[in-house]
């Protein structure tokens, strides 16, 4: 198969769909007529030497930039287009993704719910004079419940990373099955766990270095401290946006080409763009969880009153006396949280691919046109 040649009179600044040289990748990259895709394939053997089509750099430089999009963001589609594609691909793969949610998170959520209910049943928190806090009835099970909750959050992050891979595969037109994605998740588990630890470790470092000292400042000068905390919060959000690709890259980047450093390098100059996209996902997630809480709150079975006697909080009244009902409510919330994690992972995966991040060849070397040479393994 030879390299496609553009027609004699192509649309100005918009070359026709086809395979064009990408000198950075050392392969041919597929241009779908509107934008570069993640599809790569080796140069064909026996190229007859036709006049070379425009290179990847030339086309990107000559393509018209949409109004309101700066040169640093022209690699990314508009916000509405990105979120629409994310929803479309996740809904299209709903069966596979729901299975991944169940397999990766259900058991952990069930254990966390049971431990939480058991651990807080007899816990009573007493606040004296608005300052002194006394906790009675706490046992070692509180620590186990807290650990299970942390593991539950970690499984959601792993699910997001797995969903990123699954959504990118679906984007090629030849999606993976849930079992293939799960197998890749298990094979890459050390990398995924390492990325999750690095991500949360970075957050903890930022929190200790910034929020705790500013909290002390707030105790002395409330107004100044609160303003400083707000600025610090925005800074932490911006920082997390820059390193947020770390867990996703552990599933979709080739070995040795992921990590927080690559995430920071890839997102240079795009902090505000990423924050806007993450803010949209956060609003969607909050809405999903809020609506879910309206249905699961009655399952708690308790009084729902945090303060029963003025300065006494009986956590047993909050979780209720029916472990099964509490567990069902928590599991439903966990499944919704898993769906939100899948949306986040899919959205980040699409952003990562549009930014030109390195992607594992087994995900991207698929030709949706049937025109390309057989990719190398």
CSV table of C-alpha atoms in Angstrom, one decimal:
chain,number,residue,atom,x,y,z
A,1,UNK,CA,0.0,0.0,0.0
A,2,UNK,CA,1.4,3.4,-0.9
A,3,UNK,CA,1.1,6.7,1.0
A,4,UNK,CA,-2.1,8.5,0.0
A,5,UNK,CA,-1.6,11.7,-2.0
A,6,UNK,CA,-3.9,14.7,-1.4
A,7,UNK,CA,-6.0,15.8,-4.4
A,8,UNK,CA,-4.8,18.5,-6.8
A,9,UNK,CA,-7.2,21.1,-5.3
A,10,UNK,CA,-7.7,20.2,-1.6
A,11,UNK,CA,-9.7,22.4,0.7
A,12,UNK,CA,-7.5,25.3,1.8
A,13,UNK,CA,-5.8,24.6,5.2
A,14,UNK,CA,-7.6,21.3,5.5
A,15,UNK,CA,-5.8,18.3,3.8
A,16,UNK,CA,-7.9,15.3,2.9
A,17,UNK,CA,-8.1,12.2,5.2
A,18,UNK,CA,-5.1,9.9,4.9
A,19,UNK,CA,-1.8,8.7,6.3
A,20,UNK,CA,0.9,11.4,6.5
A,21,UNK,CA,4.5,11.3,7.8
A,22,UNK,CA,4.9,12.2,11.5
A,23,UNK,CA,8.6,12.8,11.8
A,24,UNK,CA,8.4,13.0,15.6
A,25,UNK,CA,6.9,9.5,15.8
A,26,UNK,CA,9.0,8.1,12.9
A,27,UNK,CA,5.8,6.6,11.4
A,28,UNK,CA,2.7,7.6,9.4
A,29,UNK,CA,-0.1,9.2,11.4
A,30,UNK,CA,-3.7,9.2,10.3
A,31,UNK,CA,-5.4,12.6,9.5
A,32,UNK,CA,-9.2,12.2,9.6
A,33,UNK,CA,-9.8,15.3,7.5
A,34,UNK,CA,-10.3,17.5,10.5
A,35,UNK,CA,-7.7,16.6,13.1
A,36,UNK,CA,-4.8,14.2,13.8
A,37,UNK,CA,-5.8,10.9,15.4
A,38,UNK,CA,-3.8,8.6,17.6
A,39,UNK,CA,-3.5,6.0,14.9
A,40,UNK,CA,0.1,5.2,13.8
A,41,UNK,CA,1.5,2.7,11.3
A,42,UNK,CA,5.0,2.1,9.9
A,43,UNK,CA,6.1,3.4,6.5
A,44,UNK,CA,5.1,1.0,3.7
A,45,UNK,CA,7.7,-1.0,2.0
A,46,UNK,CA,8.4,-0.2,-1.7
A,47,UNK,CA,7.0,3.4,-1.6
A,48,UNK,CA,7.1,4.5,-5.2
A,49,UNK,CA,8.4,7.9,-4.2
A,50,UNK,CA,5.4,10.1,-5.1
A,51,UNK,CA,5.6,13.8,-4.2
A,52,UNK,CA,5.6,13.9,-0.4
A,53,UNK,CA,2.4,15.0,1.3
A,54,UNK,CA,2.5,17.7,4.0
A,55,UNK,CA,4.2,16.6,7.2
A,56,UNK,CA,2.4,16.5,10.5
A,57,UNK,CA,4.1,19.8,11.6
A,58,UNK,CA,3.2,21.5,8.3
A,59,UNK,CA,-0.4,20.6,8.5
A,60,UNK,CA,-0.8,21.6,12.1
A,61,UNK,CA,0.9,24.9,11.4
A,62,UNK,CA,-1.2,25.6,8.3
A,63,UNK,CA,-4.6,24.5,9.7
A,64,UNK,CA,-6.9,27.3,10.7
A,65,UNK,CA,-7.3,27.8,14.4
A,66,UNK,CA,-10.9,28.0,15.7
A,67,UNK,CA,-12.0,31.3,17.0
A,68,UNK,CA,-11.2,31.8,20.7
A,69,UNK,CA,-8.6,28.9,20.7
A,70,UNK,CA,-5.0,29.9,21.3
A,71,UNK,CA,-2.0,28.3,19.7
A,72,UNK,CA,-1.2,26.4,22.9
A,73,UNK,CA,-4.7,24.7,23.0
A,74,UNK,CA,-5.3,24.0,19.3
A,75,UNK,CA,-4.5,20.4,20.0
A,76,UNK,CA,-7.6,20.0,22.0
A,77,UNK,CA,-11.2,20.0,20.7
A,78,UNK,CA,-13.7,22.4,22.1
A,79,UNK,CA,-15.0,21.7,25.6
A,80,UNK,CA,-18.5,20.6,24.5
A,81,UNK,CA,-17.1,18.4,21.8
A,82,UNK,CA,-14.7,16.7,24.3
A,83,UNK,CA,-17.4,16.0,26.9
A,84,UNK,CA,-19.9,14.8,24.2
A,85,UNK,CA,-17.3,12.3,22.9
A,86,UNK,CA,-16.5,11.2,26.4
A,87,UNK,CA,-20.2,10.5,27.1
A,88,UNK,CA,-20.7,8.9,23.7
A,89,UNK,CA,-17.9,6.4,24.1
A,90,UNK,CA,-18.7,5.5,27.7
A,91,UNK,CA,-22.4,5.0,26.9
A,92,UNK,CA,-21.4,3.0,23.8
A,93,UNK,CA,-19.2,0.7,26.0
A,94,UNK,CA,-21.6,0.8,29.0
A,95,UNK,CA,-21.9,-3.0,29.3
A,96,UNK,CA,-18.1,-3.5,29.3
A,97,UNK,CA,-17.5,-0.5,31.7
A,98,UNK,CA,-20.2,-1.6,34.1
A,99,UNK,CA,-18.7,-5.0,34.3
A,100,UNK,CA,-15.3,-3.4,35.0
A,101,UNK,CA,-16.9,-1.3,37.8
A,102,UNK,CA,-18.4,-4.4,39.4
A,103,UNK,CA,-15.2,-6.5,39.1
A,104,UNK,CA,-12.8,-3.8,40.2
A,105,UNK,CA,-14.8,-2.1,42.9
A,106,UNK,CA,-17.9,-4.0,44.1
A,107,UNK,CA,-16.2,-6.3,46.6
A,108,UNK,CA,-14.1,-3.5,48.1
A,109,UNK,CA,-17.2,-1.3,48.4
A,110,UNK,CA,-19.1,-4.1,50.1
A,111,UNK,CA,-16.3,-4.7,52.6
A,112,UNK,CA,-15.9,-1.0,53.3
A,113,UNK,CA,-19.6,-0.6,53.9
A,114,UNK,CA,-19.8,-3.5,56.3
A,115,UNK,CA,-16.7,-2.4,58.3
A,116,UNK,CA,-18.0,1.2,58.5
A,117,UNK,CA,-21.4,0.2,59.8
A,118,UNK,CA,-19.9,-2.2,62.4
A,119,UNK,CA,-17.2,0.3,63.4
A,120,UNK,CA,-19.4,3.3,64.1
A,121,UNK,CA,-22.4,1.7,65.7
A,122,UNK,CA,-21.3,2.4,69.2
A,123,UNK,CA,-19.3,5.6,68.6
A,124,UNK,CA,-20.5,8.7,70.4
A,125,UNK,CA,-18.8,12.1,69.9
A,126,UNK,CA,-19.3,14.7,72.6
A,127,UNK,CA,-18.4,18.4,72.1
A,128,UNK,CA,-17.9,20.3,75.3
A,129,UNK,CA,-18.0,24.1,75.4
A,130,UNK,CA,-17.7,24.1,71.6
A,131,UNK,CA,-14.0,23.2,71.8
A,132,UNK,CA,-13.2,20.0,73.6
A,133,UNK,CA,-14.1,16.8,71.7
A,134,UNK,CA,-14.5,13.4,73.3
A,135,UNK,CA,-14.9,10.2,71.4
A,136,UNK,CA,-16.4,7.1,73.2
A,137,UNK,CA,-17.0,3.6,71.9
A,138,UNK,CA,-14.3,3.7,69.2
A,139,UNK,CA,-12.4,0.5,68.6
A,140,UNK,CA,-9.7,-0.8,66.3
A,141,UNK,CA,-12.4,-1.5,63.7
A,142,UNK,CA,-12.4,2.3,63.0
A,143,UNK,CA,-8.9,1.9,61.6
A,144,UNK,CA,-9.9,-1.0,59.5
A,145,UNK,CA,-12.9,0.9,58.2
A,146,UNK,CA,-10.7,3.9,57.3
A,147,UNK,CA,-8.3,1.6,55.5
A,148,UNK,CA,-11.1,0.0,53.5
A,149,UNK,CA,-12.4,3.4,52.5
A,150,UNK,CA,-8.9,4.4,51.3
A,151,UNK,CA,-8.6,1.2,49.3
A,152,UNK,CA,-12.1,1.9,47.9
A,153,UNK,CA,-10.9,5.3,46.6
A,154,UNK,CA,-7.8,3.7,45.2
A,155,UNK,CA,-9.9,1.1,43.3
A,156,UNK,CA,-11.9,4.0,41.8
A,157,UNK,CA,-8.6,5.6,40.5
A,158,UNK,CA,-7.5,2.2,39.1
A,159,UNK,CA,-11.0,2.0,37.4
A,160,UNK,CA,-10.5,5.4,35.9
A,161,UNK,CA,-7.1,4.4,34.5
A,162,UNK,CA,-8.7,1.2,33.1
A,163,UNK,CA,-11.6,3.1,31.6
A,164,UNK,CA,-9.1,5.5,29.9
A,165,UNK,CA,-7.6,2.5,28.0
A,166,UNK,CA,-11.0,1.0,27.2
A,167,UNK,CA,-12.3,4.3,25.9
A,168,UNK,CA,-9.2,5.0,23.7
A,169,UNK,CA,-9.5,1.5,22.3
A,170,UNK,CA,-13.2,2.1,21.5
A,171,UNK,CA,-12.2,5.3,19.8
A,172,UNK,CA,-10.2,3.3,17.2
A,173,UNK,CA,-13.4,1.5,16.1
A,174,UNK,CA,-12.2,-1.8,17.4
A,175,UNK,CA,-12.8,-1.7,21.2
A,176,UNK,CA,-11.4,-4.2,23.7
A,177,UNK,CA,-13.6,-6.5,25.7
A,178,UNK,CA,-13.9,-5.9,29.4
A,179,UNK,CA,-11.8,-9.0,30.0
A,180,UNK,CA,-9.0,-7.7,27.8
A,181,UNK,CA,-9.0,-4.4,29.6
A,182,UNK,CA,-9.0,-6.2,33.0
A,183,UNK,CA,-6.2,-8.5,31.9
A,184,UNK,CA,-4.1,-5.4,31.0
A,185,UNK,CA,-5.0,-3.8,34.3
A,186,UNK,CA,-3.8,-6.9,36.2
A,187,UNK,CA,-0.6,-7.1,34.1
A,188,UNK,CA,0.1,-3.4,34.8
A,189,UNK,CA,-1.0,-3.5,38.4
A,190,UNK,CA,2.4,-2.6,39.8
A,191,UNK,CA,2.6,0.5,37.6
A,192,UNK,CA,-1.0,1.5,38.3
A,193,UNK,CA,-0.4,1.1,42.1
A,194,UNK,CA,2.8,3.1,41.9
A,195,UNK,CA,1.1,5.9,39.9
A,196,UNK,CA,-1.8,6.0,42.5
A,197,UNK,CA,0.7,6.2,45.4
A,198,UNK,CA,2.6,8.9,43.6
A,199,UNK,CA,-0.6,10.9,42.9
A,200,UNK,CA,-1.9,10.7,46.5
A,201,UNK,CA,1.6,11.2,47.9
A,202,UNK,CA,1.9,14.4,45.9
A,203,UNK,CA,-1.5,15.6,47.2
A,204,UNK,CA,-0.5,14.8,50.8
A,205,UNK,CA,2.8,16.7,50.4
A,206,UNK,CA,1.0,19.7,49.0
A,207,UNK,CA,-1.6,19.5,51.9
A,208,UNK,CA,1.1,19.3,54.6
A,209,UNK,CA,3.3,21.9,53.1
A,210,UNK,CA,0.5,24.4,52.3
A,211,UNK,CA,-2.8,23.9,54.0
A,212,UNK,CA,-1.7,23.0,57.5
A,213,UNK,CA,0.5,26.1,57.9
A,214,UNK,CA,-2.2,28.3,56.5
A,215,UNK,CA,-4.7,26.8,58.9
A,216,UNK,CA,-2.5,28.0,61.7
A,217,UNK,CA,-2.4,31.4,60.1
A,218,UNK,CA,-6.2,31.4,59.9
A,219,UNK,CA,-6.4,30.8,63.7
A,220,UNK,CA,-4.4,34.0,64.2
A,221,UNK,CA,-5.8,36.2,61.4
A,222,UNK,CA,-9.0,34.7,60.1
A,223,UNK,CA,-9.6,36.9,57.1
A,224,UNK,CA,-6.1,36.8,55.8
A,225,UNK,CA,-5.9,33.0,56.5
A,226,UNK,CA,-9.1,32.2,54.7
A,227,UNK,CA,-8.0,34.2,51.6
A,228,UNK,CA,-4.7,32.5,51.6
A,229,UNK,CA,-6.4,29.1,52.0
A,230,UNK,CA,-8.6,29.9,49.0
A,231,UNK,CA,-5.6,30.8,46.9
A,232,UNK,CA,-3.8,27.7,48.1
A,233,UNK,CA,-6.8,25.5,47.2
A,234,UNK,CA,-6.8,26.9,43.7
A,235,UNK,CA,-3.1,26.3,43.4
A,236,UNK,CA,-3.5,22.7,44.6
A,237,UNK,CA,-6.3,22.1,42.1
A,238,UNK,CA,-4.1,23.5,39.3
A,239,UNK,CA,-1.2,21.3,40.5
A,240,UNK,CA,-3.4,18.2,40.5
A,241,UNK,CA,-4.6,19.0,37.0
A,242,UNK,CA,-1.0,18.9,35.9
A,243,UNK,CA,-0.1,15.6,37.5
A,244,UNK,CA,-3.6,14.0,37.1
A,245,UNK,CA,-2.5,12.1,34.0
A,246,UNK,CA,-0.1,10.0,36.1
A,247,UNK,CA,-2.5,7.1,36.9
A,248,UNK,CA,-4.1,7.2,33.4
A,249,UNK,CA,-0.6,7.1,31.8
A,250,UNK,CA,0.1,3.9,33.8
A,251,UNK,CA,-2.5,2.1,31.7
A,252,UNK,CA,-2.1,3.7,28.3
A,253,UNK,CA,1.5,4.9,27.9
A,254,UNK,CA,4.3,2.6,26.8
A,255,UNK,CA,6.5,1.2,29.5
A,256,UNK,CA,8.9,3.9,30.7
A,257,UNK,CA,7.1,6.8,29.1
A,258,UNK,CA,4.5,7.6,31.8
A,259,UNK,CA,4.8,9.2,35.2
A,260,UNK,CA,4.2,12.5,36.8
A,261,UNK,CA,7.2,14.2,35.1
A,262,UNK,CA,5.8,13.3,31.7
A,263,UNK,CA,2.3,14.5,32.8
A,264,UNK,CA,3.7,17.9,33.8
A,265,UNK,CA,5.7,18.2,30.6
A,266,UNK,CA,2.7,17.2,28.5
A,267,UNK,CA,0.4,19.8,30.1
A,268,UNK,CA,2.7,22.8,30.0
A,269,UNK,CA,0.7,25.9,29.3
A,270,UNK,CA,-2.6,24.2,29.6
A,271,UNK,CA,-3.4,24.5,33.3
A,272,UNK,CA,-6.5,26.7,33.0
A,273,UNK,CA,-7.8,24.5,30.1
A,274,UNK,CA,-7.4,21.4,32.1
A,275,UNK,CA,-8.9,23.0,35.2
A,276,UNK,CA,-12.0,24.0,33.2
A,277,UNK,CA,-12.4,20.4,31.9
A,278,UNK,CA,-11.9,18.9,35.4
A,279,UNK,CA,-14.3,21.4,36.9
A,280,UNK,CA,-17.0,20.2,34.4
A,281,UNK,CA,-16.4,16.6,35.4
A,282,UNK,CA,-16.5,17.5,39.0
A,283,UNK,CA,-19.9,19.3,38.6
A,284,UNK,CA,-21.2,16.2,36.7
A,285,UNK,CA,-19.9,13.9,39.5
A,286,UNK,CA,-21.4,16.1,42.3
A,287,UNK,CA,-24.8,16.1,40.5
A,288,UNK,CA,-24.7,12.3,40.1
A,289,UNK,CA,-23.8,11.7,43.7
A,290,UNK,CA,-26.3,14.2,45.0
A,291,UNK,CA,-29.2,12.7,43.0
A,292,UNK,CA,-28.1,9.2,44.2
A,293,UNK,CA,-28.1,10.4,47.8
A,294,UNK,CA,-31.8,11.4,47.5
A,295,UNK,CA,-32.6,7.7,46.8
A,296,UNK,CA,-30.1,6.1,49.2
A,297,UNK,CA,-30.6,8.3,52.3
A,298,UNK,CA,-33.9,6.4,53.3
A,299,UNK,CA,-31.9,3.2,53.3
A,300,UNK,CA,-29.8,4.4,56.2
A,301,UNK,CA,-32.7,3.6,58.5
A,302,UNK,CA,-31.5,6.0,61.2
A,303,UNK,CA,-32.8,9.3,62.5
A,304,UNK,CA,-30.5,11.1,60.2
A,305,UNK,CA,-29.7,13.7,62.9
A,306,UNK,CA,-26.1,14.4,63.4
A,307,UNK,CA,-26.7,16.1,66.7
A,308,UNK,CA,-29.2,14.3,68.9
A,309,UNK,CA,-28.7,16.1,72.3
A,310,UNK,CA,-27.2,19.5,71.6
A,311,UNK,CA,-23.6,18.6,71.9
A,312,UNK,CA,-23.7,14.8,71.4
A,313,UNK,CA,-23.3,13.0,68.0
A,314,UNK,CA,-24.4,9.4,68.1
A,315,UNK,CA,-23.1,7.8,64.9
A,316,UNK,CA,-25.2,4.8,65.4
A,317,UNK,CA,-28.3,7.0,64.8
A,318,UNK,CA,-26.8,8.1,61.5
A,319,UNK,CA,-26.0,4.7,60.0
A,320,UNK,CA,-29.1,3.0,61.4
A,321,UNK,CA,-29.6,-0.4,62.9
A,322,UNK,CA,-30.1,-2.3,59.6
A,323,UNK,CA,-26.7,-3.4,58.2
A,324,UNK,CA,-28.2,-4.8,55.0
A,325,UNK,CA,-30.0,-1.5,54.2
A,326,UNK,CA,-26.9,0.5,55.0
A,327,UNK,CA,-24.8,-1.8,52.8
A,328,UNK,CA,-27.2,-1.6,49.9
A,329,UNK,CA,-27.2,2.2,50.0
A,330,UNK,CA,-23.4,2.3,50.1
A,331,UNK,CA,-23.1,-0.1,47.3
A,332,UNK,CA,-25.4,1.9,45.1
A,333,UNK,CA,-23.4,5.0,45.9
A,334,UNK,CA,-20.2,3.1,45.1
A,335,UNK,CA,-21.5,2.0,41.7
A,336,UNK,CA,-22.4,5.6,40.8
A,337,UNK,CA,-19.0,6.7,42.0
A,338,UNK,CA,-17.5,4.0,39.8
A,339,UNK,CA,-19.5,5.4,36.8
A,340,UNK,CA,-18.1,8.8,37.6
A,341,UNK,CA,-14.6,7.4,37.8
A,342,UNK,CA,-15.1,5.8,34.4
A,343,UNK,CA,-16.2,9.2,32.9
A,344,UNK,CA,-13.2,10.9,34.5
A,345,UNK,CA,-10.8,8.3,33.1
A,346,UNK,CA,-12.4,8.3,29.7
A,347,UNK,CA,-12.2,12.1,29.5
A,348,UNK,CA,-8.6,12.2,30.7
A,349,UNK,CA,-7.7,9.5,28.2
A,350,UNK,CA,-9.1,11.5,25.3
A,351,UNK,CA,-7.4,14.7,26.4
A,352,UNK,CA,-4.1,12.8,26.7
A,353,UNK,CA,-4.5,11.3,23.2
A,354,UNK,CA,-5.4,14.7,21.7
A,355,UNK,CA,-2.3,16.3,23.4
A,356,UNK,CA,-0.2,13.7,21.5
A,357,UNK,CA,0.9,11.8,24.6
A,358,UNK,CA,2.7,8.4,23.9
A,359,UNK,CA,0.2,5.6,23.8
A,360,UNK,CA,0.7,1.9,23.9
A,361,UNK,CA,0.8,0.5,20.3
A,362,UNK,CA,-1.6,-2.3,21.1
A,363,UNK,CA,-4.3,0.4,21.7
A,364,UNK,CA,-3.6,2.7,18.7
A,365,UNK,CA,-2.3,0.6,15.9
A,366,UNK,CA,-5.8,-0.1,14.5
A,367,UNK,CA,-6.7,1.2,11.0
A,368,UNK,CA,-10.4,2.2,10.9
A,369,UNK,CA,-10.3,2.8,7.1
A,370,UNK,CA,-8.9,-0.6,6.1
A,371,UNK,CA,-6.4,1.3,3.9
A,372,UNK,CA,-3.3,1.1,6.1
A,373,UNK,CA,-0.5,-1.5,5.9
A,374,UNK,CA,-0.5,-4.1,8.6
A,375,UNK,CA,1.0,-2.4,11.7
A,376,UNK,CA,4.1,-4.0,13.1
A,377,UNK,CA,3.6,-5.8,16.4
